[in-house]
Amino acid sequence: MVHEGHRKRLKERFLKEGLDSFEQHQVLELLLFFSIPRRDTNEIAHTLLNKYGSLSGVFEADPKDLAATPGIGENSAMLLSLIPQLSRRYFNDKWRDKPELNSSTKAGQYAVSLFSGRHYEVFYVICLDAQNRVNYAQLVHEGTINEAPVYPRVIVETALRHKANSVILAHNHPGGTLNPSKADIEATNRIRIALEAISIKVIDHIIVCGGQYVSFAERGLLSS
């Protein structure tokens, strides 16, 4: 069958080149090979991209909505929905052995891994020891800073519980801009003042949007 030859060629291309040169629909085609064994997945891939707008939009779609798409079904919907969460687990495992976050670049890369696949706003406190190694990354708030304040008391309790020498704050702007908002800056200053009272320093605040990040320390937004 024609599509069997196409499947073989796409698989061989992946083994030779990896995914970097693949178009978005080809990534979906390849992935769907494993849940749709005897159908041409090209048309289904295009249908999904037209419906959700992008590869990330497909992966972040509601599984029930995905399953209702013609040609998908429950197994394919589950496979697609696994991708962002699997990605987050992969990055968390990769960083598991107390990484040393001794630069804004390393802090940014680590923060990006915490938010992989999350399409709602969350706030983390990354607790560091005296050598700037991660003791623990604690999710302390879900929702935007504008909707509900990130209470300094919760941050202080988290830092004390995980024996932090210093902390890095991190939150995401899913689907938004990397630029820090006025609320971001004000919340950071409240937290910084509260932690200074117990001799714990906020050394950075990282905002993540997709695979990109911005550092408060690099932009000079951490008041002294």
PDB file of C-alpha atoms in Angstrom:
ATOM      1  CA  MET A   1       0.000   0.000   0.000  1.00  0.00           C
ATOM      2  CA  VAL A   2       1.162   3.528  -0.774  1.00  0.00           C
ATOM      3  CA  HIS A   3       0.948   4.792   2.788  1.00  0.00           C
ATOM      4  CA  GLU A   4       2.969   1.838   4.098  1.00  0.00           C
ATOM      5  CA  GLY A   5       5.882   2.989   1.936  1.00  0.00           C
ATOM      6  CA  HIS A   6       5.362   6.524   3.221  1.00  0.00           C
ATOM      7  CA  ARG A   7       5.431   5.310   6.824  1.00  0.00           C
ATOM      8  CA  LYS A   8       8.688   3.460   6.238  1.00  0.00           C
ATOM      9  CA  ARG A   9      10.309   6.494   4.628  1.00  0.00           C
ATOM     10  CA  LEU A  10       9.195   8.823   7.439  1.00  0.00           C
ATOM     11  CA  LYS A  11      10.474   6.436  10.116  1.00  0.00           C
ATOM     12  CA  GLU A  12      13.822   6.038   8.350  1.00  0.00           C
ATOM     13  CA  ARG A  13      14.112   9.798   7.993  1.00  0.00           C
ATOM     14  CA  PHE A  14      13.479  10.247  11.712  1.00  0.00           C
ATOM     15  CA  LEU A  15      16.148   7.666  12.597  1.00  0.00           C
ATOM     16  CA  LYS A  16      18.621   9.405  10.305  1.00  0.00           C
ATOM     17  CA  GLU A  17      17.836  13.095  10.898  1.00  0.00           C
ATOM     18  CA  GLY A  18      15.717  13.409  14.047  1.00  0.00           C
ATOM     19  CA  LEU A  19      12.661  15.678  14.214  1.00  0.00           C
ATOM     20  CA  ASP A  20      14.264  19.091  13.689  1.00  0.00           C
ATOM     21  CA  SER A  21      13.676  19.181   9.933  1.00  0.00           C
ATOM     22  CA  PHE A  22      10.121  17.769  10.113  1.00  0.00           C
ATOM     23  CA  GLU A  23       7.101  19.916   9.358  1.00  0.00           C
ATOM     24  CA  GLN A  24       4.472  20.059  12.113  1.00  0.00           C
ATOM     25  CA  HIS A  25       2.097  17.741  10.265  1.00  0.00           C
ATOM     26  CA  GLN A  26       4.914  15.222   9.758  1.00  0.00           C
ATOM     27  CA  VAL A  27       5.609  15.133  13.506  1.00  0.00           C
ATOM     28  CA  LEU A  28       1.943  14.333  14.102  1.00  0.00           C
ATOM     29  CA  GLU A  29       1.897  11.767  11.296  1.00  0.00           C
ATOM     30  CA  LEU A  30       4.858   9.934  12.793  1.00  0.00           C
ATOM     31  CA  LEU A  31       3.403   9.982  16.280  1.00  0.00           C
ATOM     32  CA  LEU A  32       0.023   8.708  15.112  1.00  0.00           C
ATOM     33  CA  PHE A  33       1.648   5.732  13.368  1.00  0.00           C
ATOM     34  CA  PHE A  34       1.820   4.114  16.813  1.00  0.00           C
ATOM     35  CA  SER A  35      -1.868   4.437  17.636  1.00  0.00           C
ATOM     36  CA  ILE A  36      -3.376   4.205  14.135  1.00  0.00           C
ATOM     37  CA  PRO A  37      -1.712   1.202  12.500  1.00  0.00           C
ATOM     38  CA  ARG A  38      -3.654   0.864   9.252  1.00  0.00           C
ATOM     39  CA  ARG A  39      -4.722   4.324   8.096  1.00  0.00           C
ATOM     40  CA  ASP A  40      -3.018   7.182   6.322  1.00  0.00           C
ATOM     41  CA  THR A  41      -2.324   9.640   9.143  1.00  0.00           C
ATOM     42  CA  ASN A  42      -1.397  12.549   6.867  1.00  0.00           C
ATOM     43  CA  GLU A  43      -4.971  13.762   6.456  1.00  0.00           C
ATOM     44  CA  ILE A  44      -5.675  13.339  10.183  1.00  0.00           C
ATOM     45  CA  ALA A  45      -2.549  15.352  11.049  1.00  0.00           C
ATOM     46  CA  HIS A  46      -3.666  18.222   8.816  1.00  0.00           C
ATOM     47  CA  THR A  47      -7.173  18.079  10.298  1.00  0.00           C
ATOM     48  CA  LEU A  48      -5.774  18.401  13.811  1.00  0.00           C
ATOM     49  CA  LEU A  49      -3.504  21.308  12.899  1.00  0.00           C
ATOM     50  CA  ASN A  50      -6.366  23.122  11.190  1.00  0.00           C
ATOM     51  CA  LYS A  51      -8.575  22.560  14.236  1.00  0.00           C
ATOM     52  CA  TYR A  52      -6.087  23.535  16.970  1.00  0.00           C
ATOM     53  CA  GLY A  53      -3.761  25.888  15.101  1.00  0.00           C
ATOM     54  CA  SER A  54      -0.361  24.439  15.996  1.00  0.00           C
ATOM     55  CA  LEU A  55       1.493  21.374  17.218  1.00  0.00           C
ATOM     56  CA  SER A  56       1.468  22.648  20.795  1.00  0.00           C
ATOM     57  CA  GLY A  57      -2.243  23.421  20.444  1.00  0.00           C
ATOM     58  CA  VAL A  58      -2.891  19.803  19.506  1.00  0.00           C
ATOM     59  CA  PHE A  59      -0.865  18.457  22.441  1.00  0.00           C
ATOM     60  CA  GLU A  60      -2.585  20.804  24.909  1.00  0.00           C
ATOM     61  CA  ALA A  61      -6.124  20.147  23.684  1.00  0.00           C
ATOM     62  CA  ASP A  62      -8.705  18.500  25.929  1.00  0.00           C
ATOM     63  CA  PRO A  63      -8.417  14.700  25.453  1.00  0.00           C
ATOM     64  CA  LYS A  64     -12.198  14.345  25.145  1.00  0.00           C
ATOM     65  CA  ASP A  65     -12.256  16.970  22.416  1.00  0.00           C
ATOM     66  CA  LEU A  66      -9.364  15.247  20.665  1.00  0.00           C
ATOM     67  CA  ALA A  67     -11.116  11.883  20.844  1.00  0.00           C
ATOM     68  CA  ALA A  68     -14.158  13.374  19.118  1.00  0.00           C
ATOM     69  CA  THR A  69     -12.069  14.329  16.081  1.00  0.00           C
ATOM     70  CA  PRO A  70     -12.782  11.960  13.163  1.00  0.00           C
ATOM     71  CA  GLY A  71     -10.092   9.299  12.909  1.00  0.00           C
ATOM     72  CA  ILE A  72      -8.589   9.892  16.357  1.00  0.00           C
ATOM     73  CA  GLY A  73     -10.409   7.967  19.072  1.00  0.00           C
ATOM     74  CA  GLU A  74      -9.464   7.404  22.703  1.00  0.00           C
ATOM     75  CA  ASN A  75      -6.024   5.811  22.258  1.00  0.00           C
ATOM     76  CA  SER A  76      -4.710   8.498  19.916  1.00  0.00           C
ATOM     77  CA  ALA A  77      -6.161  11.256  22.103  1.00  0.00           C
ATOM     78  CA  MET A  78      -4.393   9.800  25.129  1.00  0.00           C
ATOM     79  CA  LEU A  79      -1.105   9.484  23.221  1.00  0.00           C
ATOM     80  CA  LEU A  80      -1.221  13.113  22.088  1.00  0.00           C
ATOM     81  CA  SER A  81      -2.166  14.369  25.562  1.00  0.00           C
ATOM     82  CA  LEU A  82       0.740  12.442  27.091  1.00  0.00           C
ATOM     83  CA  ILE A  83       3.349  14.438  25.183  1.00  0.00           C
ATOM     84  CA  PRO A  84       3.530  17.696  27.226  1.00  0.00           C
ATOM     85  CA  GLN A  85       3.293  15.878  30.560  1.00  0.00           C
ATOM     86  CA  LEU A  86       5.866  13.323  29.447  1.00  0.00           C
ATOM     87  CA  SER A  87       8.117  16.181  28.378  1.00  0.00           C
ATOM     88  CA  ARG A  88       7.831  17.775  31.813  1.00  0.00           C
ATOM     89  CA  ARG A  89       8.625  14.482  33.549  1.00  0.00           C
ATOM     90  CA  TYR A  90      11.627  14.006  31.261  1.00  0.00           C
ATOM     91  CA  PHE A  91      13.068  17.432  32.064  1.00  0.00           C
ATOM     92  CA  ASN A  92      12.379  17.084  35.792  1.00  0.00           C
ATOM     93  CA  ASP A  93      14.166  13.725  35.824  1.00  0.00           C
ATOM     94  CA  LYS A  94      17.062  15.122  33.811  1.00  0.00           C
ATOM     95  CA  TRP A  95      17.574  17.868  36.407  1.00  0.00           C
ATOM     96  CA  ARG A  96      16.944  15.650  39.436  1.00  0.00           C
ATOM     97  CA  ASP A  97      20.455  15.444  40.914  1.00  0.00           C
ATOM     98  CA  LYS A  98      20.601  18.846  42.639  1.00  0.00           C
ATOM     99  CA  PRO A  99      21.687  20.965  39.657  1.00  0.00           C
ATOM    100  CA  GLU A 100      23.813  24.022  40.391  1.00  0.00           C
ATOM    101  CA  LEU A 101      22.025  27.156  39.208  1.00  0.00           C
ATOM    102  CA  ASN A 102      24.960  29.550  39.307  1.00  0.00           C
ATOM    103  CA  SER A 103      23.903  31.719  36.355  1.00  0.00           C
ATOM    104  CA  SER A 104      20.749  33.266  34.959  1.00  0.00           C
ATOM    105  CA  THR A 105      21.107  31.013  31.910  1.00  0.00           C
ATOM    106  CA  LYS A 106      21.044  27.838  34.013  1.00  0.00           C
ATOM    107  CA  ALA A 107      18.221  29.207  36.146  1.00  0.00           C
ATOM    108  CA  GLY A 108      16.225  30.026  33.016  1.00  0.00           C
ATOM    109  CA  GLN A 109      16.771  26.600  31.476  1.00  0.00           C
ATOM    110  CA  TYR A 110      15.754  24.895  34.709  1.00  0.00           C
ATOM    111  CA  ALA A 111      12.639  27.070  35.006  1.00  0.00           C
ATOM    112  CA  VAL A 112      11.623  26.265  31.416  1.00  0.00           C
ATOM    113  CA  SER A 113      11.691  22.566  32.345  1.00  0.00           C
ATOM    114  CA  LEU A 114       9.299  23.174  35.264  1.00  0.00           C
ATOM    115  CA  PHE A 115       6.659  24.705  33.009  1.00  0.00           C
ATOM    116  CA  SER A 116       6.910  22.351  30.054  1.00  0.00           C
ATOM    117  CA  GLY A 117       3.390  21.452  28.915  1.00  0.00           C
ATOM    118  CA  ARG A 118       1.594  23.726  31.402  1.00  0.00           C
ATOM    119  CA  HIS A 119      -0.990  25.933  29.696  1.00  0.00           C
ATOM    120  CA  TYR A 120      -2.150  27.683  32.877  1.00  0.00           C
ATOM    121  CA  GLU A 121      -0.193  30.028  35.111  1.00  0.00           C
ATOM    122  CA  VAL A 122       1.671  28.626  38.118  1.00  0.00           C
ATOM    123  CA  PHE A 123       4.281  29.990  40.520  1.00  0.00           C
ATOM    124  CA  TYR A 124       7.342  28.110  41.792  1.00  0.00           C
ATOM    125  CA  VAL A 125       9.885  28.779  44.487  1.00  0.00           C
ATOM    126  CA  ILE A 126      13.225  27.129  43.724  1.00  0.00           C
ATOM    127  CA  CYS A 127      15.090  26.619  47.002  1.00  0.00           C
ATOM    128  CA  LEU A 128      18.898  26.654  46.786  1.00  0.00           C
ATOM    129  CA  ASP A 129      21.638  25.627  49.203  1.00  0.00           C
ATOM    130  CA  ALA A 130      24.805  27.634  49.915  1.00  0.00           C
ATOM    131  CA  GLN A 131      26.399  26.338  46.682  1.00  0.00           C
ATOM    132  CA  ASN A 132      23.372  27.411  44.584  1.00  0.00           C
ATOM    133  CA  ARG A 133      22.284  23.799  44.119  1.00  0.00           C
ATOM    134  CA  VAL A 134      18.584  23.022  44.028  1.00  0.00           C
ATOM    135  CA  ASN A 135      17.204  21.666  47.298  1.00  0.00           C
ATOM    136  CA  TYR A 136      13.633  21.616  46.058  1.00  0.00           C
ATOM    137  CA  ALA A 137      11.340  23.305  43.548  1.00  0.00           C
ATOM    138  CA  GLN A 138       7.969  23.890  45.193  1.00  0.00           C
ATOM    139  CA  LEU A 139       4.780  24.830  43.341  1.00  0.00           C
ATOM    140  CA  VAL A 140       3.221  27.404  45.674  1.00  0.00           C
ATOM    141  CA  HIS A 141       0.431  29.022  43.632  1.00  0.00           C
ATOM    142  CA  GLU A 142      -1.840  28.328  40.666  1.00  0.00           C
ATOM    143  CA  GLY A 143      -3.418  31.223  38.799  1.00  0.00           C
ATOM    144  CA  THR A 144      -2.239  34.685  37.819  1.00  0.00           C
ATOM    145  CA  ILE A 145      -0.585  37.050  40.244  1.00  0.00           C
ATOM    146  CA  ASN A 146      -3.296  39.585  39.371  1.00  0.00           C
ATOM    147  CA  GLU A 147      -6.139  37.235  40.349  1.00  0.00           C
ATOM    148  CA  ALA A 148      -4.750  36.285  43.750  1.00  0.00           C
ATOM    149  CA  PRO A 149      -1.589  37.493  45.476  1.00  0.00           C
ATOM    150  CA  VAL A 150       1.287  35.105  46.014  1.00  0.00           C
ATOM    151  CA  TYR A 151       1.447  35.393  49.772  1.00  0.00           C
ATOM    152  CA  PRO A 152       4.941  36.091  51.163  1.00  0.00           C
ATOM    153  CA  ARG A 153       4.064  33.970  54.225  1.00  0.00           C
ATOM    154  CA  VAL A 154       3.702  30.853  52.056  1.00  0.00           C
ATOM    155  CA  ILE A 155       7.017  31.614  50.342  1.00  0.00           C
ATOM    156  CA  VAL A 156       8.758  32.085  53.695  1.00  0.00           C
ATOM    157  CA  GLU A 157       7.361  28.807  55.030  1.00  0.00           C
ATOM    158  CA  THR A 158       8.476  27.012  51.872  1.00  0.00           C
ATOM    159  CA  ALA A 159      12.000  28.433  52.033  1.00  0.00           C
ATOM    160  CA  LEU A 160      12.356  27.478  55.717  1.00  0.00           C
ATOM    161  CA  ARG A 161      10.920  23.989  55.208  1.00  0.00           C
ATOM    162  CA  HIS A 162      13.420  23.228  52.458  1.00  0.00           C
ATOM    163  CA  LYS A 163      16.364  24.866  54.256  1.00  0.00           C
ATOM    164  CA  ALA A 164      16.966  27.424  51.539  1.00  0.00           C
ATOM    165  CA  ASN A 165      20.047  29.599  51.649  1.00  0.00           C
ATOM    166  CA  SER A 166      18.595  31.600  48.757  1.00  0.00           C
ATOM    167  CA  VAL A 167      15.681  31.238  46.341  1.00  0.00           C
ATOM    168  CA  ILE A 168      14.812  31.763  42.712  1.00  0.00           C
ATOM    169  CA  LEU A 169      11.198  32.676  41.971  1.00  0.00           C
ATOM    170  CA  ALA A 170       9.673  31.412  38.729  1.00  0.00           C
ATOM    171  CA  HIS A 171       6.320  31.679  37.030  1.00  0.00           C
ATOM    172  CA  ASN A 172       4.975  31.375  33.505  1.00  0.00           C
ATOM    173  CA  HIS A 173       2.987  33.525  31.109  1.00  0.00           C
ATOM    174  CA  PRO A 174       1.313  30.873  28.937  1.00  0.00           C
ATOM    175  CA  GLY A 175       0.210  32.354  25.642  1.00  0.00           C
ATOM    176  CA  GLY A 176       1.299  35.793  26.779  1.00  0.00           C
ATOM    177  CA  THR A 177       4.372  37.997  26.743  1.00  0.00           C
ATOM    178  CA  LEU A 178       7.746  37.579  28.414  1.00  0.00           C
ATOM    179  CA  ASN A 179       7.677  41.153  29.680  1.00  0.00           C
ATOM    180  CA  PRO A 180       7.247  41.406  33.472  1.00  0.00           C
ATOM    181  CA  SER A 181       4.020  43.136  34.488  1.00  0.00           C
ATOM    182  CA  LYS A 182       3.648  45.733  37.226  1.00  0.00           C
ATOM    183  CA  ALA A 183       2.018  43.014  39.376  1.00  0.00           C
ATOM    184  CA  ASP A 184       5.011  40.710  38.767  1.00  0.00           C
ATOM    185  CA  ILE A 185       7.448  43.371  39.935  1.00  0.00           C
ATOM    186  CA  GLU A 186       5.371  44.347  42.991  1.00  0.00           C
ATOM    187  CA  ALA A 187       4.908  40.697  44.048  1.00  0.00           C
ATOM    188  CA  THR A 188       8.633  40.089  43.681  1.00  0.00           C
ATOM    189  CA  ASN A 189       9.471  43.042  45.936  1.00  0.00           C
ATOM    190  CA  ARG A 190       6.988  41.913  48.617  1.00  0.00           C
ATOM    191  CA  ILE A 191       8.480  38.426  48.610  1.00  0.00           C
ATOM    192  CA  ARG A 192      12.049  39.769  48.584  1.00  0.00           C
ATOM    193  CA  ILE A 193      11.410  41.970  51.645  1.00  0.00           C
ATOM    194  CA  ALA A 194       9.719  39.116  53.544  1.00  0.00           C
ATOM    195  CA  LEU A 195      12.615  36.740  52.874  1.00  0.00           C
ATOM    196  CA  GLU A 196      15.280  39.316  53.718  1.00  0.00           C
ATOM    197  CA  ALA A 197      13.766  39.450  57.223  1.00  0.00           C
ATOM    198  CA  ILE A 198      14.897  35.835  57.731  1.00  0.00           C
ATOM    199  CA  SER A 199      18.234  36.320  55.890  1.00  0.00           C
ATOM    200  CA  ILE A 200      17.207  34.480  52.705  1.00  0.00           C
ATOM    201  CA  LYS A 201      17.988  36.260  49.454  1.00  0.00           C
ATOM    202  CA  VAL A 202      15.942  36.255  46.252  1.00  0.00           C
ATOM    203  CA  ILE A 203      18.672  35.939  43.629  1.00  0.00           C
ATOM    204  CA  ASP A 204      16.399  35.913  40.570  1.00  0.00           C
ATOM    205  CA  HIS A 205      12.854  35.760  39.279  1.00  0.00           C
ATOM    206  CA  ILE A 206      12.399  33.932  35.996  1.00  0.00           C
ATOM    207  CA  ILE A 207       9.362  34.403  33.753  1.00  0.00           C
ATOM    208  CA  VAL A 208       8.799  31.642  31.208  1.00  0.00           C
ATOM    209  CA  CYS A 209       6.740  31.849  28.031  1.00  0.00           C
ATOM    210  CA  GLY A 210       6.901  28.744  25.860  1.00  0.00           C
ATOM    211  CA  GLY A 211      10.541  27.730  25.568  1.00  0.00           C
ATOM    212  CA  GLN A 212      11.803  31.257  26.289  1.00  0.00           C
ATOM    213  CA  TYR A 213      12.475  33.062  29.544  1.00  0.00           C
ATOM    214  CA  VAL A 214      13.433  36.434  30.959  1.00  0.00           C
ATOM    215  CA  SER A 215      15.518  37.031  34.096  1.00  0.00           C
ATOM    216  CA  PHE A 216      14.783  39.823  36.591  1.00  0.00           C
ATOM    217  CA  ALA A 217      18.443  39.738  37.659  1.00  0.00           C
ATOM    218  CA  GLU A 218      19.651  40.301  34.096  1.00  0.00           C
ATOM    219  CA  ARG A 219      17.190  43.177  33.643  1.00  0.00           C
ATOM    220  CA  GLY A 220      18.124  44.809  36.952  1.00  0.00           C
ATOM    221  CA  LEU A 221      14.598  44.390  38.368  1.00  0.00           C
ATOM    222  CA  LEU A 222      15.595  43.020  41.764  1.00  0.00           C
ATOM    223  CA  SER A 223      15.660  45.992  44.101  1.00  0.00           C
ATOM    224  CA  SER A 224      18.441  46.097  46.628  1.00  0.00           C
TER     225      SER A 224
END
